[in-house]
C-alpha cells in the first residue's frame, strides 16, 4: 500500500483529534469524503465507472464475454475480478510491485461476491452446461489516497449497474445443434440488477475510536482495520480484519453496527446518483478525466 | 471486414476524415494531485494518461546512477479493457516493454538530463482505450506530464502516426486503418528545430513514397504541437488565476 511518512507529533495530533470526533479535514468519524462517480467512461467496454474519493482514483471496466459455465454451477455465469495497481499511483507499483496488493484486493472482491444473492448469476446463463456470460471486472487503481477497498467496491457496483450485455437467442435446428444469434439492434441488451451488490466499508481503529474513510495519514496512525461488506438492506456478506494490530471483541461488534449504519446511507446515495445520471439519457455530457 | 475501403473515391476515410486530417484532440494537465506531473489526452477514441515522478533519488541499485545526467525510466501499460479483445496482462509483455524502451529513447532526446545528475525521472503511461495511434497518444500525454512536473525539456515532443493507401499518405491512423495491414510510420518530432526523436516503420513501403509519408507525419506532428501549446498556455493561465497573479 502506498504509505506516507508521518512524524510522531502528527500521529499524536491525529489520534487526539479522533478522540474528540474531529478529523484533520473537519469531518466526523462517520463521514465520507466527497465522492464523484461517473459511468460509461470507456466506450469499448460493456460497462465502466470512474470513482474519485478524495485523492483515490479508481477506474473499473467490465467486459462481457461468452464462455463455458463452471462444472459445479452449470446453470450460471460467473464474474472474474482482476485488479491492476498501476505505477501511476506510486513508483513502488512499477513492474510487479503492485501485484501483491492487486491480488489481495481481487481476492477480497471474490469473497464479497461469493454468495447467492449479490448478483443474479442465473441471468447470465445462455445454454446450461454449454454457454454462459463471463463478466470480466477489471479494476485499475490510478491514484492511492487511502480507503482503497471502499472506493473499489463503489466503482464495481457502479460499473455493474452500467453494464449492458447483448441479448442473445439460442436457435436449435433439426439436427439438434444449437446456434447463438445476436440481436440485430445494438441497443437491445440485458441489464444487471445491482440491488444486492455489496459495498465495502472500512473502519480503521485509531486510538480507541474507529473512523470511516481514512486518508493515507490516518491509515498510518491506525494499527488495525475491519473491512465489512454490507448490502443496501444491511446484510453483511463478508468481514475481514486487516492490519498488524489486534482488535477487542466488543469493538468489533461496535464497528459492525457502525458499518451497517454507514453502509445503508452509502447505498442510498449511490443508487440515487446512479439513477439520476441514467435519467440524463445518452445525450449527457461525458466528462471523464477532462473535467 | 472484407472489402472495407480505407480511402473512398472522393478522398474520405472510414471515419469521414480527409487524408491529412487529425482526429479530435482534447487534453488536460494536472489530472492527479499526488504525482509530480500528470496529463490526460484523448485523440479520437484513443485515451492515454501519463504520470511523471521526479527528478528523485535513484530507486533500487545505486550502481545504475549516471554521474553526469538523470536516468529516464518509462513504463507503458495498457488497461486490460482497453482493446476490443480483453488483454490478459496490462504490462510485462514484450510489446509493452518495447514501447517503454521507445518512450525512454524519445524522452532522453528531449529532457535536459544534464541538469539532474545521479537522479531518476519516472514516466508512467497508461492507455485506457486503444483505437490506433497509441504510441503517439502516449508521447503527447507524456510531454504534457513532463511539462506539468516542471522538468526542463529542449522542446515539445509531438508524435503522430502515418500510413500509405492508394498512393495517398494518411495521417493519424485509427485502429481499423492499422489493422488493414498497410505500412505504418510512427514519428516523434521536436517541432521547433524539426528534429526527429523517434522514427519507426512497419511493413513494406517503396522508398519513393517514404518522403511523402514522412512529410504527412511531420505536418500532423506540427499540428499536434499547435494544440498542445494551446493546452499548456491555457493551463498556465488557469494556474496563475488561481494563484491570484
Short mmCIF file of C-alpha atoms in Angstrom, two decimals:
data_model
loop_
_atom_site.label_atom_id
_atom_site.label_comp_id
_atom_site.label_asym_id
_atom_site.label_seq_id
_atom_site.Cartn_x
_atom_site.Cartn_y
_atom_site.Cartn_z
CA UNK A 1 0.00 0.00 0.00
CA UNK A 2 1.30 3.44 -0.76
CA UNK A 3 2.36 4.86 2.55
CA UNK A 4 3.21 8.28 3.79
CA UNK A 5 5.84 9.06 6.41
CA UNK A 6 4.38 10.76 9.48
CA UNK A 7 6.20 12.19 12.45
CA UNK A 8 5.21 11.27 15.99
CA UNK A 9 3.77 14.71 16.59
CA UNK A 10 1.49 14.42 13.56
CA UNK A 11 0.31 10.99 14.69
CA UNK A 12 -0.49 12.29 18.19
CA UNK A 13 -2.36 15.20 16.62
CA UNK A 14 -4.50 12.88 14.51
CA UNK A 15 -5.19 10.46 17.38
CA UNK A 16 -6.21 13.24 19.78
CA UNK A 17 -8.46 14.77 17.15
CA UNK A 18 -10.22 11.48 16.50
CA UNK A 19 -10.92 11.06 20.23
CA UNK A 20 -12.86 14.34 20.03
CA UNK A 21 -14.69 13.24 16.85
CA UNK A 22 -12.84 15.85 14.82
CA UNK A 23 -10.58 14.75 12.00
CA UNK A 24 -7.86 16.76 10.30
CA UNK A 25 -10.11 17.84 7.41
CA UNK A 26 -13.02 18.69 9.73
CA UNK A 27 -15.07 15.52 9.16
CA UNK A 28 -16.68 13.49 11.90
CA UNK A 29 -15.70 9.88 12.49
CA UNK A 30 -18.51 8.52 10.31
CA UNK A 31 -18.33 10.96 7.39
CA UNK A 32 -17.13 10.10 3.92
CA UNK A 33 -15.11 12.48 1.77
CA UNK A 34 -16.76 13.90 -1.29
CA UNK A 35 -17.26 11.07 -3.81
CA UNK A 36 -17.50 11.62 -7.55
CA UNK A 37 -18.95 8.80 -9.63
CA UNK A 38 -19.23 8.72 -13.39
CA UNK A 39 -20.24 5.77 -15.53
CA UNK A 40 -19.65 4.92 -19.17
CA UNK A 41 -16.19 6.45 -19.24
CA UNK A 42 -14.53 3.88 -21.53
CA UNK A 43 -16.62 3.20 -24.60
CA UNK A 44 -15.37 -0.18 -25.78
CA UNK A 45 -16.37 -1.99 -22.61
CA UNK A 46 -19.74 -3.43 -21.67
CA UNK A 47 -19.81 -1.11 -18.66
CA UNK A 48 -17.38 1.17 -16.90
CA UNK A 49 -17.22 3.56 -14.00
CA UNK A 50 -14.80 6.02 -12.51
CA UNK A 51 -14.82 6.88 -8.82
CA UNK A 52 -12.88 9.70 -7.22
CA UNK A 53 -12.88 9.58 -3.40
CA UNK A 54 -10.67 12.41 -2.20
CA UNK A 55 -7.28 11.59 -3.72
CA UNK A 56 -8.20 7.98 -4.51
CA UNK A 57 -8.98 7.45 -8.19
CA UNK A 58 -10.35 4.14 -9.48
CA UNK A 59 -11.42 3.13 -12.98
CA UNK A 60 -13.38 -0.10 -13.48
CA UNK A 61 -14.15 -1.68 -16.84
CA UNK A 62 -16.50 -4.65 -17.28
CA UNK A 63 -16.23 -6.79 -20.38
CA UNK A 64 -18.82 -9.48 -21.07
CA UNK A 65 -17.54 -12.48 -22.98
CA UNK A 66 -19.01 -15.84 -23.76
CA UNK A 67 -17.54 -18.84 -22.05
CA UNK A 68 -18.29 -22.25 -20.62
CA UNK A 69 -20.06 -22.44 -17.28
CA UNK A 70 -18.20 -23.89 -14.32
CA UNK A 71 -18.79 -27.59 -13.67
CA UNK A 72 -20.26 -27.03 -10.19
CA UNK A 73 -22.75 -24.41 -11.38
CA UNK A 74 -23.82 -25.42 -14.89
CA UNK A 75 -26.78 -23.03 -14.95
CA UNK A 76 -24.95 -19.88 -14.02
CA UNK A 77 -22.50 -17.43 -15.47
CA UNK A 78 -19.71 -16.02 -13.32
CA UNK A 79 -17.59 -12.97 -12.55
CA UNK A 80 -13.82 -12.74 -12.80
CA UNK A 81 -12.01 -9.94 -10.99
CA UNK A 82 -8.64 -8.50 -11.86
CA UNK A 83 -7.04 -5.58 -10.07
CA UNK A 84 -4.16 -3.65 -11.60
CA UNK A 85 -2.33 -1.37 -9.19
CA UNK A 86 -0.72 0.81 -11.79
CA UNK A 87 2.55 2.65 -11.37
CA UNK A 88 0.59 5.90 -11.74
CA UNK A 89 -0.37 5.65 -8.09
CA UNK A 90 3.15 5.36 -6.74
CA UNK A 91 6.53 4.38 -8.25
CA UNK A 92 6.64 1.39 -5.87
CA UNK A 93 3.98 -0.28 -8.02
CA UNK A 94 6.23 -0.33 -11.08
CA UNK A 95 6.72 -3.70 -12.76
CA UNK A 96 5.47 -6.40 -10.41
CA UNK A 97 5.48 -4.19 -7.32
CA UNK A 98 1.74 -3.71 -7.38
CA UNK A 99 0.88 -7.40 -7.82
CA UNK A 100 0.64 -8.23 -4.10
CA UNK A 101 -1.84 -5.51 -3.34
CA UNK A 102 -3.74 -6.27 -6.54
CA UNK A 103 -4.11 -9.95 -5.65
CA UNK A 104 -5.26 -9.06 -2.13
CA UNK A 105 -7.94 -6.72 -3.42
CA UNK A 106 -9.07 -9.19 -6.09
CA UNK A 107 -9.38 -11.97 -3.51
CA UNK A 108 -11.44 -9.70 -1.28
CA UNK A 109 -13.75 -8.93 -4.20
CA UNK A 110 -14.19 -12.64 -4.91
CA UNK A 111 -15.12 -13.20 -1.29
CA UNK A 112 -17.69 -10.44 -1.06
CA UNK A 113 -19.43 -11.71 -4.20
CA UNK A 114 -19.21 -15.33 -3.12
CA UNK A 115 -22.84 -15.75 -2.12
CA UNK A 116 -26.12 -16.49 -3.86
CA UNK A 117 -27.80 -13.15 -3.51
CA UNK A 118 -25.25 -10.50 -4.55
CA UNK A 119 -25.73 -10.86 -8.22
CA UNK A 120 -28.18 -12.96 -10.20
CA UNK A 121 -25.81 -15.33 -11.96
CA UNK A 122 -28.64 -17.37 -13.49
CA UNK A 123 -29.50 -14.44 -15.75
CA UNK A 124 -26.00 -14.79 -17.22
CA UNK A 125 -26.66 -18.32 -18.44
CA UNK A 126 -27.30 -18.82 -22.16
CA UNK A 127 -27.23 -22.60 -22.60
CA UNK A 128 -26.93 -24.74 -19.47
CA UNK A 129 -23.59 -26.57 -19.39
CA UNK A 130 -22.52 -25.06 -22.71
CA UNK A 131 -22.58 -21.30 -22.90
CA UNK A 132 -22.77 -18.55 -20.38
CA UNK A 133 -21.72 -14.95 -19.99
CA UNK A 134 -18.49 -14.35 -18.11
CA UNK A 135 -18.13 -10.83 -16.77
CA UNK A 136 -14.50 -9.76 -16.51
CA UNK A 137 -14.40 -6.94 -13.99
CA UNK A 138 -11.08 -5.13 -14.33
CA UNK A 139 -10.14 -2.59 -11.70
CA UNK A 140 -7.47 -0.01 -12.44
CA UNK A 141 -6.04 1.84 -9.48
CA UNK A 142 -4.85 5.22 -10.70
CA UNK A 143 -4.20 7.18 -7.56
CA UNK A 144 -3.97 6.00 -3.98
CA UNK A 145 -5.23 8.40 -1.34
CA UNK A 146 -6.38 5.97 1.33
CA UNK A 147 -9.50 3.83 1.66
CA UNK A 148 -8.96 1.75 -1.45
CA UNK A 149 -11.43 -1.04 -0.72
CA UNK A 150 -14.43 1.27 -0.32
CA UNK A 151 -13.70 3.19 -3.48
CA UNK A 152 -13.15 -0.01 -5.46
CA UNK A 153 -16.39 -1.58 -4.28
CA UNK A 154 -18.34 1.58 -5.13
CA UNK A 155 -16.75 1.62 -8.57
CA UNK A 156 -17.51 -2.07 -9.15
CA UNK A 157 -21.14 -1.54 -8.19
CA UNK A 158 -21.44 1.48 -10.49
CA UNK A 159 -19.77 -0.38 -13.36
CA UNK A 160 -22.06 -3.39 -12.94
CA UNK A 161 -25.04 -1.02 -12.94
CA UNK A 162 -23.77 0.44 -16.20
CA UNK A 163 -23.09 -2.96 -17.82
CA UNK A 164 -25.11 -3.74 -20.88
CA UNK A 165 -24.94 -7.35 -22.05
CA UNK A 166 -26.16 -8.03 -25.59
CA UNK A 167 -29.28 -10.13 -25.78
CA UNK A 168 -28.70 -13.46 -27.48
CA UNK A 169 -31.09 -16.10 -28.68
CA UNK A 170 -30.39 -19.78 -28.90
CA UNK A 171 -31.66 -21.33 -32.13
CA UNK A 172 -31.95 -25.05 -32.39
CA UNK A 173 -32.06 -26.57 -35.85
CA UNK A 174 -33.20 -30.02 -36.99
CA UNK A 175 -30.08 -31.97 -36.05
CA UNK A 176 -30.21 -30.54 -32.55
CA UNK A 177 -27.10 -28.40 -32.90
CA UNK A 178 -27.51 -25.04 -31.25
CA UNK A 179 -26.64 -21.73 -32.79
CA UNK A 180 -26.33 -18.49 -30.91
CA UNK A 181 -27.78 -15.47 -32.59
CA UNK A 182 -27.00 -11.93 -31.58
CA UNK A 183 -29.83 -9.46 -31.76
CA UNK A 184 -29.67 -7.01 -34.70
CA UNK A 185 -30.35 -3.96 -32.59
CA UNK A 186 -27.10 -2.91 -30.82
CA UNK A 187 -29.10 -1.31 -28.03
CA UNK A 188 -31.08 -4.46 -27.23
CA UNK A 189 -29.35 -5.62 -24.09
CA UNK A 190 -29.94 -7.00 -20.65
CA UNK A 191 -29.05 -5.05 -17.55
CA UNK A 192 -27.98 -6.48 -14.23
CA UNK A 193 -29.81 -5.82 -11.03
CA UNK A 194 -27.36 -4.34 -8.54
CA UNK A 195 -29.83 -4.10 -5.66
CA UNK A 196 -27.94 -6.63 -3.58
CA UNK A 197 -24.40 -5.86 -4.68
CA UNK A 198 -22.44 -5.15 -1.52
CA UNK A 199 -20.15 -2.26 -0.79
CA UNK A 200 -17.16 -2.47 1.49
CA UNK A 201 -16.98 -0.15 4.49
CA UNK A 202 -13.51 0.02 6.00
CA UNK A 203 -13.27 1.04 9.62
CA UNK A 204 -9.83 1.96 10.93
CA UNK A 205 -9.18 1.78 14.63
CA UNK A 206 -7.37 4.92 15.76
CA UNK A 207 -6.78 5.12 19.49
CA UNK A 208 -9.99 3.77 20.99
CA UNK A 209 -12.38 5.06 18.34
CA UNK A 210 -12.89 3.94 14.79
CA UNK A 211 -13.16 6.10 11.67
CA UNK A 212 -14.79 5.57 8.32
CA UNK A 213 -12.98 6.50 5.09
CA UNK A 214 -9.48 7.05 6.40
CA UNK A 215 -6.96 9.10 4.46
CA UNK A 216 -3.40 7.90 3.96
CA UNK A 217 -2.26 9.81 7.02
CA UNK A 218 -4.99 8.31 9.20
CA UNK A 219 -4.21 4.83 7.92
CA UNK A 220 -0.62 5.34 9.01
CA UNK A 221 -1.87 6.03 12.55
CA UNK A 222 -4.16 3.04 12.78
CA UNK A 223 -2.93 -0.39 13.67
CA UNK A 224 -5.94 -2.47 12.75
CA UNK A 225 -8.90 -2.11 10.42
CA UNK A 226 -12.07 -4.02 9.85
CA UNK A 227 -13.42 -4.49 6.33
CA UNK A 228 -17.16 -5.11 6.36
CA UNK A 229 -19.01 -5.82 3.16
CA UNK A 230 -22.62 -4.72 3.54
CA UNK A 231 -25.55 -4.64 1.11
CA UNK A 232 -28.19 -1.93 0.81
CA UNK A 233 -30.53 -3.89 3.10
CA UNK A 234 -27.91 -4.06 5.83
CA UNK A 235 -26.95 -7.68 5.20
CA UNK A 236 -23.31 -8.40 5.89
CA UNK A 237 -21.62 -10.66 3.33
CA UNK A 238 -18.00 -10.61 4.46
CA UNK A 239 -15.96 -9.41 7.42
CA UNK A 240 -12.19 -9.24 7.46
CA UNK A 241 -9.69 -7.81 9.84
CA UNK A 242 -6.58 -6.31 8.29
CA UNK A 243 -3.53 -4.75 9.81
CA UNK A 244 -0.82 -5.78 12.19
CA UNK A 245 -2.56 -4.71 15.40
CA UNK A 246 -5.26 -6.51 17.34
CA UNK A 247 -8.92 -5.72 17.96
CA UNK A 248 -11.12 -6.12 21.01
CA UNK A 249 -14.18 -8.35 20.50
CA UNK A 250 -16.52 -5.59 21.80
CA UNK A 251 -15.05 -3.08 19.41
CA UNK A 252 -15.62 -5.50 16.54
CA UNK A 253 -19.37 -5.57 17.32
CA UNK A 254 -19.46 -1.79 17.60
CA UNK A 255 -17.64 -1.43 14.29
CA UNK A 256 -20.07 -3.79 12.59
CA UNK A 257 -23.03 -1.77 13.82
CA UNK A 258 -21.39 1.41 12.54
CA UNK A 259 -20.65 -0.19 9.20
CA UNK A 260 -24.27 -1.30 8.72
CA UNK A 261 -25.49 2.20 9.52
CA UNK A 262 -22.95 3.92 7.29
CA UNK A 263 -23.36 1.30 4.56
CA UNK A 264 -27.11 1.87 4.26
CA UNK A 265 -26.60 5.61 3.78
CA UNK A 266 -23.82 4.97 1.27
CA UNK A 267 -26.02 2.63 -0.77
CA UNK A 268 -29.00 5.01 -0.87
CA UNK A 269 -26.85 7.93 -2.04
CA UNK A 270 -25.07 5.78 -4.62
CA UNK A 271 -28.36 4.45 -6.01
CA UNK A 272 -29.84 7.92 -6.26
CA UNK A 273 -26.75 9.27 -8.04
CA UNK A 274 -26.67 6.36 -10.49
CA UNK A 275 -30.37 6.72 -11.30
CA UNK A 276 -30.01 10.48 -11.70
CA UNK A 277 -27.11 10.01 -14.10
CA UNK A 278 -29.08 7.46 -16.07
CA UNK A 279 -32.08 9.76 -16.30
CA UNK A 280 -29.90 12.33 -18.07
CA UNK A 281 -30.03 9.94 -21.00
CA UNK A 282 -27.46 9.14 -23.71
CA UNK A 283 -27.03 12.81 -24.56
CA UNK A 284 -25.39 13.72 -21.28
CA UNK A 285 -22.00 15.35 -21.45
CA UNK A 286 -19.29 12.88 -20.57
CA UNK A 287 -16.55 14.46 -18.54
CA UNK A 288 -14.16 11.62 -17.72
CA UNK A 289 -10.67 12.89 -16.95
CA UNK A 290 -11.11 16.15 -18.82
CA UNK A 291 -13.19 17.86 -16.17
CA UNK B 1 -14.25 -6.65 -42.67
CA UNK B 2 -13.52 -7.75 -46.23
CA UNK B 3 -13.69 -5.10 -48.88
CA UNK B 4 -13.52 -2.18 -46.47
CA UNK B 5 -12.43 0.87 -48.39
CA UNK B 6 -9.86 2.78 -46.42
CA UNK B 7 -9.96 5.70 -48.81
CA UNK B 8 -13.06 6.37 -50.88
CA UNK B 9 -13.05 7.85 -54.38
CA UNK B 10 -13.93 11.27 -53.01
CA UNK B 11 -10.95 11.14 -50.70
CA UNK B 12 -12.78 10.33 -47.44
CA UNK B 13 -11.51 7.81 -44.93
CA UNK B 14 -13.55 5.26 -42.97
CA UNK B 15 -14.44 7.75 -40.24
CA UNK B 16 -15.09 10.61 -42.64
CA UNK B 17 -11.75 12.40 -42.31
CA UNK B 18 -9.59 13.66 -45.13
CA UNK B 19 -6.17 12.16 -45.78
CA UNK B 20 -4.14 14.62 -43.72
CA UNK B 21 -6.75 15.35 -41.07
CA UNK B 22 -6.14 14.55 -37.41
CA UNK B 23 -8.75 13.17 -35.04
CA UNK B 24 -10.20 15.43 -32.37
CA UNK B 25 -7.63 16.03 -29.66
CA UNK B 26 -8.57 17.06 -26.13
CA UNK B 27 -6.04 17.22 -23.35
CA UNK B 28 -5.75 18.24 -19.75
CA UNK B 29 -2.76 18.74 -17.48
CA UNK B 30 -2.63 18.28 -13.73
CA UNK B 31 -5.12 15.41 -13.51
CA UNK B 32 -3.72 13.88 -10.31
CA UNK B 33 -2.68 15.94 -7.34
CA UNK B 34 -0.31 13.46 -5.72
CA UNK B 35 2.01 12.91 -8.67
CA UNK B 36 4.68 15.42 -9.62
CA UNK B 37 3.18 15.84 -13.06
CA UNK B 38 0.24 14.26 -14.84
CA UNK B 39 -1.70 14.68 -18.05
CA UNK B 40 -4.55 13.08 -19.97
CA UNK B 41 -5.08 13.13 -23.70
CA UNK B 42 -7.86 11.92 -25.97
CA UNK B 43 -7.06 11.51 -29.65
CA UNK B 44 -10.33 10.43 -31.18
CA UNK B 45 -11.19 7.27 -29.24
CA UNK B 46 -7.66 6.64 -28.00
CA UNK B 47 -7.31 7.73 -24.37
CA UNK B 48 -3.97 7.88 -22.59
CA UNK B 49 -2.86 9.02 -19.14
CA UNK B 50 0.71 9.92 -18.27
CA UNK B 51 2.17 10.44 -14.83
CA UNK B 52 5.66 11.70 -14.02
CA UNK B 53 7.53 11.28 -10.75
CA UNK B 54 10.83 13.02 -10.37
CA UNK B 55 13.52 14.01 -10.50
CA UNK B 56 14.17 11.98 -7.37
CA UNK B 57 16.83 9.73 -5.97
CA UNK B 58 17.55 6.50 -7.83
CA UNK B 59 15.33 3.68 -6.55
CA UNK B 60 16.83 0.24 -6.33
CA UNK B 61 20.51 -0.18 -7.00
CA UNK B 62 22.66 2.94 -6.69
CA UNK B 63 25.01 1.50 -9.27
CA UNK B 64 22.59 2.48 -12.01
CA UNK B 65 23.06 6.17 -11.23
CA UNK B 66 24.70 8.08 -14.06
CA UNK B 67 27.30 10.57 -12.82
CA UNK B 68 26.55 13.30 -15.34
CA UNK B 69 22.85 13.04 -16.14
CA UNK B 70 19.47 11.80 -14.96
CA UNK B 71 18.14 8.34 -15.66
CA UNK B 72 14.83 8.33 -17.53
CA UNK B 73 12.66 5.34 -16.70
CA UNK B 74 9.47 4.69 -18.67
CA UNK B 75 6.75 2.13 -18.28
CA UNK B 76 4.00 1.59 -20.81
CA UNK B 77 0.89 -0.15 -19.57
CA UNK B 78 -2.42 -0.64 -21.29
CA UNK B 79 -5.52 -1.49 -19.32
CA UNK B 80 -7.00 -4.94 -19.81
CA UNK B 81 -10.22 -3.39 -21.05
CA UNK B 82 -8.52 -1.00 -23.45
CA UNK B 83 -8.63 -3.18 -26.56
CA UNK B 84 -11.58 -4.86 -28.25
CA UNK B 85 -10.44 -8.29 -27.06
CA UNK B 86 -9.65 -8.32 -23.37
CA UNK B 87 -5.90 -8.35 -22.67
CA UNK B 88 -4.54 -10.76 -20.09
CA UNK B 89 -1.75 -8.73 -18.60
CA UNK B 90 -1.60 -4.92 -18.55
CA UNK B 91 2.19 -4.73 -18.72
CA UNK B 92 5.20 -7.01 -18.66
CA UNK B 93 4.64 -8.49 -22.09
CA UNK B 94 7.04 -7.90 -24.95
CA UNK B 95 5.08 -5.18 -26.68
CA UNK B 96 4.76 -3.11 -23.50
CA UNK B 97 8.46 -3.50 -22.73
CA UNK B 98 9.35 -2.41 -26.25
CA UNK B 99 7.05 0.60 -26.05
CA UNK B 100 8.63 1.52 -22.73
CA UNK B 101 12.08 1.44 -24.30
CA UNK B 102 10.88 3.53 -27.25
CA UNK B 103 9.37 6.12 -24.93
CA UNK B 104 12.59 6.21 -23.00
CA UNK B 105 14.59 6.79 -26.14
CA UNK B 106 12.20 9.55 -27.19
CA UNK B 107 12.34 11.40 -23.92
CA UNK B 108 16.07 11.06 -23.38
CA UNK B 109 16.40 13.08 -26.56
CA UNK B 110 14.19 15.86 -25.26
CA UNK B 111 14.65 16.17 -21.50
CA UNK B 112 17.66 18.19 -20.34
CA UNK B 113 19.04 15.34 -18.29
CA UNK B 114 22.39 17.07 -17.63
CA UNK B 115 20.65 19.35 -15.15
CA UNK B 116 19.86 16.48 -12.78
CA UNK B 117 22.86 14.15 -12.42
CA UNK B 118 22.53 11.00 -10.32
CA UNK B 119 18.75 11.20 -10.19
CA UNK B 120 15.84 9.39 -11.81
CA UNK B 121 12.81 10.61 -13.69
CA UNK B 122 9.91 8.13 -13.92
CA UNK B 123 7.37 8.41 -16.70
CA UNK B 124 4.42 6.04 -16.46
CA UNK B 125 1.96 5.90 -19.30
CA UNK B 126 -1.39 4.15 -19.10
CA UNK B 127 -3.58 3.56 -22.14
CA UNK B 128 -7.25 3.47 -21.14
CA UNK B 129 -8.72 2.92 -24.58
CA UNK B 130 -6.76 1.90 -27.65
CA UNK B 131 -8.11 2.91 -31.05
CA UNK B 132 -4.93 3.27 -33.08
CA UNK B 133 -2.05 5.68 -32.60
CA UNK B 134 -1.34 4.57 -29.04
CA UNK B 135 2.37 5.37 -29.25
CA UNK B 136 1.61 8.88 -30.47
CA UNK B 137 -1.01 9.49 -27.78
CA UNK B 138 1.41 8.23 -25.12
CA UNK B 139 4.19 10.53 -26.27
CA UNK B 140 1.87 13.53 -26.40
CA UNK B 141 0.45 12.78 -22.95
CA UNK B 142 3.94 12.23 -21.54
CA UNK B 143 5.14 15.56 -22.95
CA UNK B 144 2.34 17.36 -21.17
CA UNK B 145 3.00 15.44 -17.97
CA UNK B 146 6.73 16.26 -18.04
CA UNK B 147 5.86 19.93 -18.55
CA UNK B 148 3.36 19.74 -15.69
CA UNK B 149 6.11 18.34 -13.48
CA UNK B 150 8.30 21.31 -14.32
CA UNK B 151 11.13 19.22 -15.75
CA UNK B 152 13.05 21.28 -18.34
CA UNK B 153 12.88 19.99 -21.89
CA UNK B 154 14.61 21.02 -25.07
CA UNK B 155 11.28 21.32 -26.86
CA UNK B 156 7.83 19.72 -27.01
CA UNK B 157 7.83 16.16 -28.25
CA UNK B 158 4.90 15.71 -30.60
CA UNK B 159 4.12 12.39 -32.20
CA UNK B 160 1.80 11.13 -34.86
CA UNK B 161 1.34 8.03 -36.95
CA UNK B 162 1.00 7.88 -40.72
CA UNK B 163 0.15 5.28 -43.33
CA UNK B 164 0.00 4.87 -47.07
CA UNK B 165 -3.06 3.72 -49.03
CA UNK B 166 -3.80 4.04 -52.77
CA UNK B 167 -0.97 6.44 -53.39
CA UNK B 168 -2.05 8.82 -50.62
CA UNK B 169 -0.36 9.34 -47.29
CA UNK B 170 -2.81 9.19 -44.36
CA UNK B 171 -2.11 10.92 -41.07
CA UNK B 172 -3.21 9.73 -37.59
CA UNK B 173 -4.32 6.17 -38.22
CA UNK B 174 -7.23 4.67 -36.34
CA UNK B 175 -7.37 1.01 -35.31
CA UNK B 176 -9.31 -0.03 -38.41
CA UNK B 177 -6.69 1.53 -40.67
CA UNK B 178 -3.82 -0.02 -38.71
CA UNK B 179 -5.41 -3.46 -38.76
CA UNK B 180 -5.74 -3.34 -42.55
CA UNK B 181 -2.06 -4.23 -42.75
CA UNK B 182 -0.58 -1.40 -44.78
CA UNK B 183 2.67 0.38 -43.96
CA UNK B 184 2.59 2.37 -40.72
CA UNK B 185 5.03 5.02 -39.67
CA UNK B 186 5.33 6.40 -36.13
CA UNK B 187 7.15 9.67 -35.81
CA UNK B 188 8.13 11.71 -32.76
CA UNK B 189 9.23 15.22 -33.61
CA UNK B 190 10.75 18.18 -31.77
CA UNK B 191 8.86 20.83 -33.74
CA UNK B 192 10.91 23.98 -33.21
CA UNK B 193 14.09 22.57 -34.71
CA UNK B 194 12.32 19.97 -36.84
CA UNK B 195 14.44 17.21 -35.28
CA UNK B 196 13.18 13.65 -35.24
CA UNK B 197 13.35 11.93 -31.84
CA UNK B 198 11.98 8.59 -32.97
CA UNK B 199 11.07 7.11 -36.32
CA UNK B 200 9.65 3.66 -36.72
CA UNK B 201 8.05 1.97 -39.69
CA UNK B 202 6.33 -1.41 -40.10
CA UNK B 203 5.58 -3.35 -43.26
CA UNK B 204 6.91 -2.70 -46.77
CA UNK B 205 6.95 0.70 -48.36
CA UNK B 206 8.65 1.67 -51.58
CA UNK B 207 11.40 4.19 -50.92
CA UNK B 208 9.90 6.62 -53.46
CA UNK B 209 6.88 7.03 -51.20
CA UNK B 210 8.82 7.38 -47.95
CA UNK B 211 9.31 11.11 -48.23
CA UNK B 212 5.59 11.78 -48.71
CA UNK B 213 4.59 9.64 -45.75
CA UNK B 214 7.29 11.24 -43.60
CA UNK B 215 6.12 14.70 -44.59
CA UNK B 216 2.50 13.80 -43.78
CA UNK B 217 3.53 12.54 -40.34
CA UNK B 218 5.71 15.60 -39.71
CA UNK B 219 2.92 18.00 -40.69
CA UNK B 220 0.49 16.13 -38.43
CA UNK B 221 3.02 16.31 -35.57
CA UNK B 222 3.33 20.06 -36.09
CA UNK B 223 -0.47 20.35 -35.94
CA UNK B 224 -0.42 18.38 -32.69
CA UNK B 225 2.21 20.82 -31.40
CA UNK B 226 -0.14 23.76 -32.02
CA UNK B 227 -2.81 22.03 -29.96
CA UNK B 228 -0.51 21.02 -27.13
CA UNK B 229 0.92 24.53 -26.97
CA UNK B 230 -2.59 25.89 -26.59
CA UNK B 231 -3.34 23.39 -23.81
CA UNK B 232 -0.20 24.34 -21.89
CA UNK B 233 -0.88 28.05 -22.18
CA UNK B 234 -4.47 27.54 -21.02
CA UNK B 235 -3.26 25.52 -18.04
CA UNK B 236 -0.71 28.14 -17.04
CA UNK B 237 -3.33 30.86 -17.37
CA UNK B 238 -5.71 28.93 -15.10
CA UNK B 239 -2.97 28.21 -12.59
CA UNK B 240 -1.92 31.84 -12.40
CA UNK B 241 -5.53 32.95 -11.93
CA UNK B 242 -5.83 30.53 -9.02
CA UNK B 243 -2.64 31.91 -7.53
CA UNK B 244 -4.08 35.37 -7.83
CA UNK B 245 -1.40 36.92 -10.02
#
